[in-house]
XYZ file of C-alpha atoms in Angstrom:
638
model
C 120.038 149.786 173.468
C 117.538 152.705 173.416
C 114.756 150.641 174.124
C 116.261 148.642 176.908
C 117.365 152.042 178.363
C 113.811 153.554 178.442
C 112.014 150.201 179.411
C 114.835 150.569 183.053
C 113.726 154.044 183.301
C 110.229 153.357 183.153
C 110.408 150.666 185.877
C 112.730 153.079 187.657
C 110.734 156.099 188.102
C 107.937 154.167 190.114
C 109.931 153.550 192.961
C 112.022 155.385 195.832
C 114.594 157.176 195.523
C 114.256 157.237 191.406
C 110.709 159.144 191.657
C 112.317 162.466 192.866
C 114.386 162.551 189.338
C 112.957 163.636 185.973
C 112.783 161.053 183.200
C 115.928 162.918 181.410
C 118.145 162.261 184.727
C 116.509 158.623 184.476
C 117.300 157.776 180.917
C 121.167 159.077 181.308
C 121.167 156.706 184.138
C 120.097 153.883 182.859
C 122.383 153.636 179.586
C 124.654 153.048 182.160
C 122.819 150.337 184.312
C 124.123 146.713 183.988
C 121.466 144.164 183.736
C 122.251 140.366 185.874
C 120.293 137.600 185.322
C 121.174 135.343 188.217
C 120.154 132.012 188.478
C 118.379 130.244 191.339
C 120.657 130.534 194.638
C 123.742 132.244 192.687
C 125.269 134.389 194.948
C 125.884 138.190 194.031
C 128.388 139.181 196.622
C 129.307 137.826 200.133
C 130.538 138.616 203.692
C 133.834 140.039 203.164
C 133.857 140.636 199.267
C 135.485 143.768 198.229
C 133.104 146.443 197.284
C 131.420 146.450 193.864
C 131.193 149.603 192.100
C 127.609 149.997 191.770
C 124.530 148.944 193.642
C 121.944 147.384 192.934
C 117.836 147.176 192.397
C 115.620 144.235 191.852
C 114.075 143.898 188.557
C 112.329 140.919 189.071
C 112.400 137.618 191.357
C 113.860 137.582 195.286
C 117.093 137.771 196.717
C 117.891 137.487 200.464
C 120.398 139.082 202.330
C 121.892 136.981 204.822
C 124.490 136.820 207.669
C 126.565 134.937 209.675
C 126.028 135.117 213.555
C 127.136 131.838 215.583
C 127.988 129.680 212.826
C 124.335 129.668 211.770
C 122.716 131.949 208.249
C 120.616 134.480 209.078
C 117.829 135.930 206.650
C 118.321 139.196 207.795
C 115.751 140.727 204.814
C 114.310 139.681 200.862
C 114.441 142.577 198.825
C 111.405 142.078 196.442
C 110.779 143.953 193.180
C 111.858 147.993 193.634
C 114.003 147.430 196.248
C 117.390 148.521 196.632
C 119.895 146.948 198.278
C 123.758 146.595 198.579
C 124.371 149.956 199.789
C 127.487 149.810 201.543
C 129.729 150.845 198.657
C 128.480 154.438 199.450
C 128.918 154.838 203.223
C 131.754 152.713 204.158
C 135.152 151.469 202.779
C 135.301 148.093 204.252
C 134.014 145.213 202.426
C 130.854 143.835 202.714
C 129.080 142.946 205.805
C 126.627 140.444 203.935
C 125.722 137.784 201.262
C 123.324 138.191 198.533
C 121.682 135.469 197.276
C 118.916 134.956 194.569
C 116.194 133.029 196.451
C 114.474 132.578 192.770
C 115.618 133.374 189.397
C 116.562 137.172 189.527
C 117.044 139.844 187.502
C 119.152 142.381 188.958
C 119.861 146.302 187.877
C 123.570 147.460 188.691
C 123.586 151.001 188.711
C 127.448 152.339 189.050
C 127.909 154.578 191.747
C 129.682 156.775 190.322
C 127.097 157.376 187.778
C 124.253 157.972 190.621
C 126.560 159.987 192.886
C 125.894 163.558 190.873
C 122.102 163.018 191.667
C 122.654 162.378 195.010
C 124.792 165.753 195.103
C 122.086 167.840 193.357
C 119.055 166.315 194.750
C 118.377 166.679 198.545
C 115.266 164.356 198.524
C 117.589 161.442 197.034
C 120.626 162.186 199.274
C 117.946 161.921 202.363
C 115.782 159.082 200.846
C 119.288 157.425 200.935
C 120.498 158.454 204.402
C 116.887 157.282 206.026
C 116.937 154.700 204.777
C 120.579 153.862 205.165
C 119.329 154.081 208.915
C 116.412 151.813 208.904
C 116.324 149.347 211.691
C 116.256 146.359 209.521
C 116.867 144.053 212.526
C 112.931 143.157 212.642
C 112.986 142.024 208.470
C 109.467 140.348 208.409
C 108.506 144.344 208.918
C 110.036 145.099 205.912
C 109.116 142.881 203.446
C 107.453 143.165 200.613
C 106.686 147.453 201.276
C 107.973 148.779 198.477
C 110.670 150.943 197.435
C 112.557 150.371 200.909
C 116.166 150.595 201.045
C 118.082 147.563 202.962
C 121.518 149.010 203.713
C 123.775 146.214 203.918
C 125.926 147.083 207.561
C 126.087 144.697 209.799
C 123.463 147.078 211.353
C 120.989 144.242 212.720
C 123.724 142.701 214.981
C 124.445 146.504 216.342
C 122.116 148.795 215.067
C 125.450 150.796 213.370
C 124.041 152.373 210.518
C 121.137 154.294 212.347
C 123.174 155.322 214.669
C 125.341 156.770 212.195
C 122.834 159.184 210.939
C 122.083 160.445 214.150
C 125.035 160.790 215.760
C 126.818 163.867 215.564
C 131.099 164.419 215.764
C 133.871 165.684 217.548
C 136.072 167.611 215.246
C 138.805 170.914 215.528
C 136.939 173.793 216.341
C 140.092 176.151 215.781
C 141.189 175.655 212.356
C 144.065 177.353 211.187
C 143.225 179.619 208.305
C 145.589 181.671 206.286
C 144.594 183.855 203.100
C 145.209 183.492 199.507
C 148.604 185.635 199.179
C 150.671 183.790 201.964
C 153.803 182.157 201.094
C 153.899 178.256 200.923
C 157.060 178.156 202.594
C 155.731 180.166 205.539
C 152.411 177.630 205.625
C 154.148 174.571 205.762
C 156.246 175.840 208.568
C 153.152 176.942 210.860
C 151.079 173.907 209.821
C 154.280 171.746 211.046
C 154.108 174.128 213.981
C 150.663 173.303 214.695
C 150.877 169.255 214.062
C 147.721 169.634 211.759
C 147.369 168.112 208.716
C 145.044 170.870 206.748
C 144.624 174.672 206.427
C 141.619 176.748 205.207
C 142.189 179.498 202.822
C 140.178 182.179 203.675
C 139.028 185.429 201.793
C 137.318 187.988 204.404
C 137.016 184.669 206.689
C 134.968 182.885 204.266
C 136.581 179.632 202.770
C 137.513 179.602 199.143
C 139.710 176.432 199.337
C 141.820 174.257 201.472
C 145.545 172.663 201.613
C 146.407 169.516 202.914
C 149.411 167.476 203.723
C 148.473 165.478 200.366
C 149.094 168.857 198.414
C 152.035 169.442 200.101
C 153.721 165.778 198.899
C 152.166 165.689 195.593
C 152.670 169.838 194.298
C 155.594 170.473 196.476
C 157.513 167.622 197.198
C 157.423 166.517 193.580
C 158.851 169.109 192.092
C 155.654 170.850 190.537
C 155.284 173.910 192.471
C 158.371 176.246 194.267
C 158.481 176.361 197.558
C 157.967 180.400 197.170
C 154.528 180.218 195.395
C 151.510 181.522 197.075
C 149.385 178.999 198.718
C 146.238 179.737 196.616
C 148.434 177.680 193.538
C 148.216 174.945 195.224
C 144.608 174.668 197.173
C 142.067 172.601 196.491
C 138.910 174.730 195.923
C 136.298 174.953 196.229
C 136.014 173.526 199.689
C 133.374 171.360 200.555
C 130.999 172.902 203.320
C 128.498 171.868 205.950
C 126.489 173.153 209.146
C 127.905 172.830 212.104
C 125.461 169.534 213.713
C 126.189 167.321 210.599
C 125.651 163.623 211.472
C 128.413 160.867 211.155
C 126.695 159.406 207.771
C 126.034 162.642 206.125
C 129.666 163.512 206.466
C 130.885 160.064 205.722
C 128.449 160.427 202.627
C 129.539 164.014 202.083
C 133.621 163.048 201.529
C 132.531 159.879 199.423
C 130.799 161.562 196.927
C 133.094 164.444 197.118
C 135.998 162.144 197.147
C 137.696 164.718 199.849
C 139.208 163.871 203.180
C 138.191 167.052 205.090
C 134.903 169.271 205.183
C 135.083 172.987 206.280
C 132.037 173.750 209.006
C 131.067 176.848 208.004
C 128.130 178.930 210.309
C 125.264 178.108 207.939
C 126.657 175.535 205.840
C 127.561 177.434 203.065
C 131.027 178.946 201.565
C 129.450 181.916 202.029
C 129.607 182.359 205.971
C 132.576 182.170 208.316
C 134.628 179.213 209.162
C 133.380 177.817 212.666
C 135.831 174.213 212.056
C 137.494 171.238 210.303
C 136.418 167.613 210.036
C 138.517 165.202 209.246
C 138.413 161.526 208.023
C 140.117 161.019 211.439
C 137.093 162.579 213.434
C 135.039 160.346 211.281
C 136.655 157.307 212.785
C 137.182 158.282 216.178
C 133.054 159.095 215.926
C 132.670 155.331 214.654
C 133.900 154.675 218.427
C 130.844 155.627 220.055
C 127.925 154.041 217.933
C 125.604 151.851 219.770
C 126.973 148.688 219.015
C 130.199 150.086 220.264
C 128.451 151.470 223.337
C 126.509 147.851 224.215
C 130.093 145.829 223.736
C 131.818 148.466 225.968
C 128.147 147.875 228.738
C 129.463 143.918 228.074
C 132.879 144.974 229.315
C 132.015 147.128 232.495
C 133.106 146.185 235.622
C 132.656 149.064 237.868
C 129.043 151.412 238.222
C 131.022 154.433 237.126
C 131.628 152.804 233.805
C 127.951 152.541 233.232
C 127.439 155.731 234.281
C 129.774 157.242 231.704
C 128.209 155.100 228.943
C 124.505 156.254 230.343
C 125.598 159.661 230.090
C 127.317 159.533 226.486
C 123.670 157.432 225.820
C 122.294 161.387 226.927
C 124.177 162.996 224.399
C 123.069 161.257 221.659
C 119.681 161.346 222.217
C 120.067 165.538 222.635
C 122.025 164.918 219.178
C 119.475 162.782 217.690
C 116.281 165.296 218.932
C 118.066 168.142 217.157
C 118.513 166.643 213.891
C 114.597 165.622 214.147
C 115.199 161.947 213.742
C 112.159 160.222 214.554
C 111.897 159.878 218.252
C 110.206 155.901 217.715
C 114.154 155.339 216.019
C 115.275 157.220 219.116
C 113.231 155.054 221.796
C 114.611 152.343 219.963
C 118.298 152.392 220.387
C 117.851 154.399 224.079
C 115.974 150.996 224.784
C 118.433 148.856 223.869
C 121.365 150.422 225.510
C 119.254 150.778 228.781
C 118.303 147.003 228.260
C 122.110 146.547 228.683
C 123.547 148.654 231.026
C 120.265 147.036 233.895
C 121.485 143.782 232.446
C 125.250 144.408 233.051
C 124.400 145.495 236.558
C 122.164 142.200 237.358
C 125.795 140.220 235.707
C 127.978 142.318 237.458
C 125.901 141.617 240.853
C 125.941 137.572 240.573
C 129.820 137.654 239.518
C 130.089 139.532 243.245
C 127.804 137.030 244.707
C 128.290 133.311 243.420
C 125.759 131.565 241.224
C 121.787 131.809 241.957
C 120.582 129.295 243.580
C 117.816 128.503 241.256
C 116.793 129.549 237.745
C 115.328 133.504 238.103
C 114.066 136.460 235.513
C 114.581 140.128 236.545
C 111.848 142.219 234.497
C 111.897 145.739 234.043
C 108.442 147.126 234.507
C 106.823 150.514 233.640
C 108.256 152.823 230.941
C 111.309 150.896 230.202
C 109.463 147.416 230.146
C 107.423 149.612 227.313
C 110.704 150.797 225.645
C 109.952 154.191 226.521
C 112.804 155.123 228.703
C 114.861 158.121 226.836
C 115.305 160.244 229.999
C 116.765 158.486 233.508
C 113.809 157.742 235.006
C 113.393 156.100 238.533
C 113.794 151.882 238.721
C 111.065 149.266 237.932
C 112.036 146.122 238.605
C 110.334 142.717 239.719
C 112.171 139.730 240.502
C 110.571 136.264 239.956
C 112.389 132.537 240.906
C 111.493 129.343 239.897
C 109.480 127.056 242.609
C 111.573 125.422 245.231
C 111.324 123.145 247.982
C 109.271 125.493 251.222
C 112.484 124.277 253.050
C 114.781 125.876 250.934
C 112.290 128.878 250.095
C 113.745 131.020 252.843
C 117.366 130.590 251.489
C 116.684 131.266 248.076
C 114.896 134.402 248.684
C 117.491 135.671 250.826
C 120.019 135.171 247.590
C 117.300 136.815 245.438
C 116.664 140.097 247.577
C 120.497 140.286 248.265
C 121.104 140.127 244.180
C 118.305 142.259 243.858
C 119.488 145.688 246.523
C 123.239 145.206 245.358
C 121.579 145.535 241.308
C 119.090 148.533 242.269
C 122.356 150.241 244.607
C 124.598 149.458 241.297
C 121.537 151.405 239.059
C 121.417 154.119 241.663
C 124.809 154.803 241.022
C 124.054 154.913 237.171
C 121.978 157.628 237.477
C 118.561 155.206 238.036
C 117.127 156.682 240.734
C 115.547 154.089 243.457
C 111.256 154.136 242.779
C 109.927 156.008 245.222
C 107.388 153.296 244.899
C 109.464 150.694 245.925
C 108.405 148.871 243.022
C 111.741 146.842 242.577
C 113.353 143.585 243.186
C 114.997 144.800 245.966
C 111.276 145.000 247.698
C 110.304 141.844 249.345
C 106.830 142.342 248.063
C 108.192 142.066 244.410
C 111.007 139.407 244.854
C 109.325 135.976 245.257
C 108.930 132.486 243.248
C 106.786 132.112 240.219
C 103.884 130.403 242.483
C 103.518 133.387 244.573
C 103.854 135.606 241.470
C 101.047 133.628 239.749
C 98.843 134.245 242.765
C 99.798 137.549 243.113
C 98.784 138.154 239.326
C 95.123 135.991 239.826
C 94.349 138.091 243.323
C 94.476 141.518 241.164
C 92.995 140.581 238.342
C 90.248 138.781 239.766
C 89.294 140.897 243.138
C 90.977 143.480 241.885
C 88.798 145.753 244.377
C 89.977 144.415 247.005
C 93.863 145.343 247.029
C 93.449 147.747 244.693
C 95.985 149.631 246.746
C 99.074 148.329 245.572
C 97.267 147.031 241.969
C 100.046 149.473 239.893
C 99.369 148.570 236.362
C 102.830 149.449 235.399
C 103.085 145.424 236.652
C 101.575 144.864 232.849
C 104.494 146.247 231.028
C 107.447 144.252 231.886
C 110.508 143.685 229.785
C 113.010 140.602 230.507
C 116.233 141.777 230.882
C 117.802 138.861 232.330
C 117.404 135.123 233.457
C 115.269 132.753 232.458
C 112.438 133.573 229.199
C 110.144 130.407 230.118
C 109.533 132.380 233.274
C 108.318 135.799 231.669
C 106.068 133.227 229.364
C 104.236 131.828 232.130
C 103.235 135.158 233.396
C 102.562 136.470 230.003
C 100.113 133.134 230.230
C 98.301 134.070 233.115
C 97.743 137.576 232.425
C 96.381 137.168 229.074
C 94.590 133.829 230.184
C 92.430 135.705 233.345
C 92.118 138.801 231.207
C 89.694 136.634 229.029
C 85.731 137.936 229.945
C 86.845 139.486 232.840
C 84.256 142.253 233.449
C 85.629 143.173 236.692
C 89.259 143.588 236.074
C 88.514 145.776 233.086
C 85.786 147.850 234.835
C 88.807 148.753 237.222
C 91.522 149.340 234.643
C 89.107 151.337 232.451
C 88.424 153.054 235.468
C 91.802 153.574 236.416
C 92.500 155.167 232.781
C 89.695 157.435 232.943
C 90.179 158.690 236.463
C 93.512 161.217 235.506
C 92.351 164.638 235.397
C 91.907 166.623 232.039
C 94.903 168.578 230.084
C 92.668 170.945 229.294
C 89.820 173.135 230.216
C 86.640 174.009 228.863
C 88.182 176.763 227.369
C 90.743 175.142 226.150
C 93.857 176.559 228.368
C 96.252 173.796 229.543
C 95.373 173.475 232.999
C 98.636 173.836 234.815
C 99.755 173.063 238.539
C 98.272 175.805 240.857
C 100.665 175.051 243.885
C 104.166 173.753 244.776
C 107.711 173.783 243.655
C 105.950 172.994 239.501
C 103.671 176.128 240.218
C 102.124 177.182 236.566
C 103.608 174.157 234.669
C 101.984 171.518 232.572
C 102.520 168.099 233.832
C 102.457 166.410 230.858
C 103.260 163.047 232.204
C 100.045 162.774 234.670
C 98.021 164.752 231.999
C 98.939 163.869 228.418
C 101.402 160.764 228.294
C 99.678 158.307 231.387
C 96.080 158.459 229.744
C 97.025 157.559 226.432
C 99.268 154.559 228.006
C 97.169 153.582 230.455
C 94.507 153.475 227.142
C 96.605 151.488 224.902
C 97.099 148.808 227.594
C 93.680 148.539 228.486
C 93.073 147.922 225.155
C 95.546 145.603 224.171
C 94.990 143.352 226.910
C 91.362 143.335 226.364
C 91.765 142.524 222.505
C 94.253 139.171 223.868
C 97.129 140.597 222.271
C 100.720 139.566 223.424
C 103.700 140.570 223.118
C 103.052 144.267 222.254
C 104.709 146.708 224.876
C 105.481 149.641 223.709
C 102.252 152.325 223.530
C 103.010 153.701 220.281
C 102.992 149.997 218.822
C 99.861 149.017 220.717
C 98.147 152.270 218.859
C 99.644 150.750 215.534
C 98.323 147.196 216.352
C 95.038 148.406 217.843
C 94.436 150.535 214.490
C 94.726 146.781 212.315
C 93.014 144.670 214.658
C 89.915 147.392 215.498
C 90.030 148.886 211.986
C 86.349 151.045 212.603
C 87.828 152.961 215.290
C 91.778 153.085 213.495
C 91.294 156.705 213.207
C 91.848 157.385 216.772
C 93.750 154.795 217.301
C 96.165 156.230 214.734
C 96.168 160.130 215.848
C 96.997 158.360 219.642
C 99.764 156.812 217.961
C 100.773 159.816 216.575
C 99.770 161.850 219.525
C 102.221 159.699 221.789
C 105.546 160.638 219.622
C 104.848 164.284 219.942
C 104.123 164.109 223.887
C 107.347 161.927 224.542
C 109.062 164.409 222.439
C 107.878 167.318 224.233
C 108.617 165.597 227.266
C 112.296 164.349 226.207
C 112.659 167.806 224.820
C 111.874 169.387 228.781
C 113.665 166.887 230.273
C 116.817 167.462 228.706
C 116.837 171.074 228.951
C 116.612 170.797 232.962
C 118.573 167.338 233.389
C 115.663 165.945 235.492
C 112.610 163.374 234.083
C 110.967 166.111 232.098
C 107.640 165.620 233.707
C 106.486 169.401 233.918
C 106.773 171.770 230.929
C 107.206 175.263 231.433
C 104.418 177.148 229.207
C 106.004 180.305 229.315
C 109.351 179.173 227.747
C 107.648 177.564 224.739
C 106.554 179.207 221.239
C 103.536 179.807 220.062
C 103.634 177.261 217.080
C 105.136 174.229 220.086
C 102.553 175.296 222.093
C 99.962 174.501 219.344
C 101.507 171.491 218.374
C 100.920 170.474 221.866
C 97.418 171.531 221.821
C 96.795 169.095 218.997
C 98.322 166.180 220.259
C 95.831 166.171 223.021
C 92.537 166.243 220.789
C 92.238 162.865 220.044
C 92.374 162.175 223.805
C 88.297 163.088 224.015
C 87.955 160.661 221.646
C 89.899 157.913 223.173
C 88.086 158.711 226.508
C 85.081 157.965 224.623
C 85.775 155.176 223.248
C 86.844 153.432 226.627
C 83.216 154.440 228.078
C 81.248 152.934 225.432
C 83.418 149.619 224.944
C 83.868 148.922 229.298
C 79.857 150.344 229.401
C 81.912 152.750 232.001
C 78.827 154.572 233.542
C 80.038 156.388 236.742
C 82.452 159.276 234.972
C 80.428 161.480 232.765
């Protein structure tokens, strides 16, 4: 058994989480590891098994985790060699959300949980490894596979995006415990906890917690017969208490009371026994939390029926992302979700619009343009819209735009009311410049790309990063077409838009001080958003559409493509990547501090180590500039 033990451990410790323990902690483990040999398609567990015990790592072979949406199997990942999957038996109680099935002959490692769980207490790397992971957006599998050591938590996390949102999202819970010390009477206790209609009661010494009592105690030591009634309480706690700091996330207290196998956790002031009680979370709170998750949040857009519904789900949307920002969850994860929820409170309004109005009269597609057509929209920024019908008959034409503009000013008024402010722009549907049939849209698209010179007035190139948020795909396609299709060898188009990206004014000076605003209402701030975030995404889609690539929106992504696709110059392409997260962080950062778009950052209010960190995210914009002139042959800035 030895052997077979050490041979597990070895092929253990190469991989994620396993590589943070030593080869002792390894070998205990893996005397307890079952090993499954599973044939060809044999299934390991499916939707709505009860939990196993243990989870599980591939050995060798592939198995795919699937679902069930509409009838139809989904392969939602393949978890190749290293990877670990089956997860749920750690974070959640119900039973599983998913099948696993061995695409290949499969050997399979079961390691109990209860086994793992002590490493997972005493090693933070693990415990995080886990809880990262356990929030990967696995929606987008053909990302995943094959990099090794992932995690694929089994939720049902890629129809609602659950799990990550668990690990950001931060809880409601009793911020006035009642406390009572060591000596008191249990009598007297039960009495004031009745009192009080709570179910728990810290035991403090000099206000620190040394254990707890709940109504569980109560019926199993009292009510049975074990303790009198005229004990002290301290006979009876359970102790020691399990702690935590006061902004712990939904999955690291779920996690917390599952390894701990406790119902409640004491908040303490730094997370320790050792500091005063601040509150009380219960496994209550940790349902009640379960309420506002994402997927919960979209399915309660679905259900709106009046602005001021979206408004309150917009502004709980707020609150997370201030939630998600302090625990320093990645702000790409961030974007993500704030994307998606945005996505469905503009679609809701567009739904919510036609119900008021009757049926379109032909088949449409509202796209979102500018920073949330690029999935970038974490603050409430002003509207982007563009409306675009199918052709008609010219006798109709006037009809059917009527509809279209009406649909259009009763969505925008419904987004104003959400918090959207109108573009100040008028880039919107509601415009009659922007709401027309796909003909005039196609010529609308040639005439700028291909004398772009001549109207370069109202050439915005936030009319390159669109988003469909409703109506009809096959539309968006066709003007994905033509873009991409005149962008081919067209000197003249990308002379302008490399112009365009160069022409924004420096974020710093010679010296290198930020230069700030001299005048107006931002006097002395740094506009970060004209400065530091426009030049980098006016860059990144200057080069994208140049290279022919489509479907890439987001600027961070573009960065990431650019980096594969130009691999001499992925350097830069990589610190702009980079560079990008740590503006828009900045700038979410700003934005929610003053409730407004976060454009201008006050310099004053900011450390010296955040102002640094903003330094550096601009260095690789010299580069970048660079690299525009000498690929566009840009001549006239120097």
């Amino acid at each position: 058994m030895n052997t077979i033990a050490e041979h597990i451990a070895d092929f253990l410790k190469e991989y994620p989480p396993f590589d943070n323990l030593t080869f002792q902690e390894l070998s205990d483990i893996a005397t307890n590891i079952r090993v499954i040999n599973l044939e060809k398609h044999a299934v390991l567990f499916q939707i709505n098994d009860l939990l196993h015990d243990s989870f599980y790592v591939v050995a060798s072979g592939v198995i795919n985790l699937t679902t069930i949406a509409d009838a139809e199997e989904t392969i939602i990942n393949k978890c190749h060699e290293g990877d670990i999957f089956g997860l749920r038996p750690f974070f959640a109680k119900n039973n599983y959300m998913m099948t696993a099935k061995a695409r290949e002959e499969s050997i399979i490692y079961a390691i109990p949980i209860a086994v793992f769980r002590p490493f997972v207490a005493n090693n933070s790397d693990v415990l995080n490894f886990l809880l990262e992971n356990f929030a990967i957006n696995s929606r987008h599998a053909k990302d995943n596979v094959n990099s090794n050591g992932k995690l694929i938590s089994d939720t049902a996390f890629y129809v609602d995006q659950q799990s990550e949102m668990q690990y950001i999202q931060s809880l409601a819970y009793n911020n006035s415990p009642l406390t009572t010390e060591s000596n008191s009477i249990i009598k007297d206790v039960a009495i004031l906890m009745t009192e009080s209609m709570v179910d728990n009661i810290v035991i403090c010494e000099k206000n620190n917690p040394i254990g707890i009592v709940t109504n569980a105690d109560l019926s199993s030591k009292i009510a049975t017969g074990r303790y009198p009634i005229t004990e002290t309480i301290d006979k009876i706690m359970s102790s020691p208490v399990v702690t935590v700091i006061e902004n712990v996330s939904l999955a690291e207290a779920q996690l917390l009371m599952l390894k701990n196998n406790v119902t409640h956790l004491c908040v303490t002031k730094d997370g320790t026994s050792k500091s005063a009680v601040k509150g009380i979370i219960s496994e209550h709170d940790l349902i009640v939390a379960q309420a506002s998750n994402p997927g919960v949040l979209i399915k309660e857009i679905k259900r709106s029926q009046l602005p001021k519904d979206l408004k309150q789900i917009r502004d709980r949307l707020s609150d997370l992302i201030q939630n998600s920002i302090q625990k320093n969850i990645p702000i790409s994860h961030i974007s993500n979700i704030a994307s998606e929820i945005n996505l469905a409170i503009i679609k809701r309004a567009v739904e919510l619009s036609i119900l008021d109005l009757g049926s379109p009269p032909a088949r449409f597609a509202w796209l979102s343009i500018g920073s949330q057509g690029r999935k970038e929209q974490l603050l409430l920024t002003d509207q982007d819209s563009i409306l675009i019908f199918e052709d008609v008959a010219p006798e109709k034409y006037r009809e059917v735009k009527d509809y279209f503009l009406r649909l259009a000013k009763r969505t925008t008024s419904i987004l104003e009311k959400v918090g959207y402010e109108y573009c100040p722009n008028g880039h919107m549907g509601s415009n009659m410049l922007w709401c027309k049939s796909l003909t005039d849209w196609t010529k609308q698209y040639n005439s700028w790309m291909n004398t772009p010179g001549e109207n370069s007035n109202d050439l915005s190139s936030i009319f390159f990063d669109y988003e469909i948020v409703f109506g009809e795909p096959k539309i968006e396609e066709v003007i994905e077409n033509v873009i991409f299709k005149n962008a081919v060898n067209n000197t003249l188009f990308f002379d302008f838009l490399g112009n365009d990206a160069l022409k924004r004014n420096s974020p710093l000076s010679f010296f290198k001080k930020f230069i700030v605003e001299e005048e107006g209402p931002h006097k002395t701030k740094f506009d970060i958003k004209t400065r530091a975030l426009m030049p980098l995404i006016d860059a990144a889609r200057l080069l994208i559409l140049n290279a022919n690539i489509k479907g890439i929106k987001n600027t961070y992504l573009r960065f990431k493509q650019l980096a594969i696709t130009d691999s001499k110059n992925a350097e830069i392409y990589l610190s702009c990547a980079e560079a990008f997260l740590t503006l828009s962080k900045f700038r979410t950062v700003e934005g929610l501090k003053n409730d407004d778009s976060g454009q201008y950052i006050n310099l004053r209010e900011m450390s010296k180590t955040d102002k640094e960190k903003l330094k550096n995210a601009l260095t690789p914009m010299k580069d970048l500039e660079e690299l525009i002139k000498s690929k566009f042959q840009l001549t006239q800035f120097s």
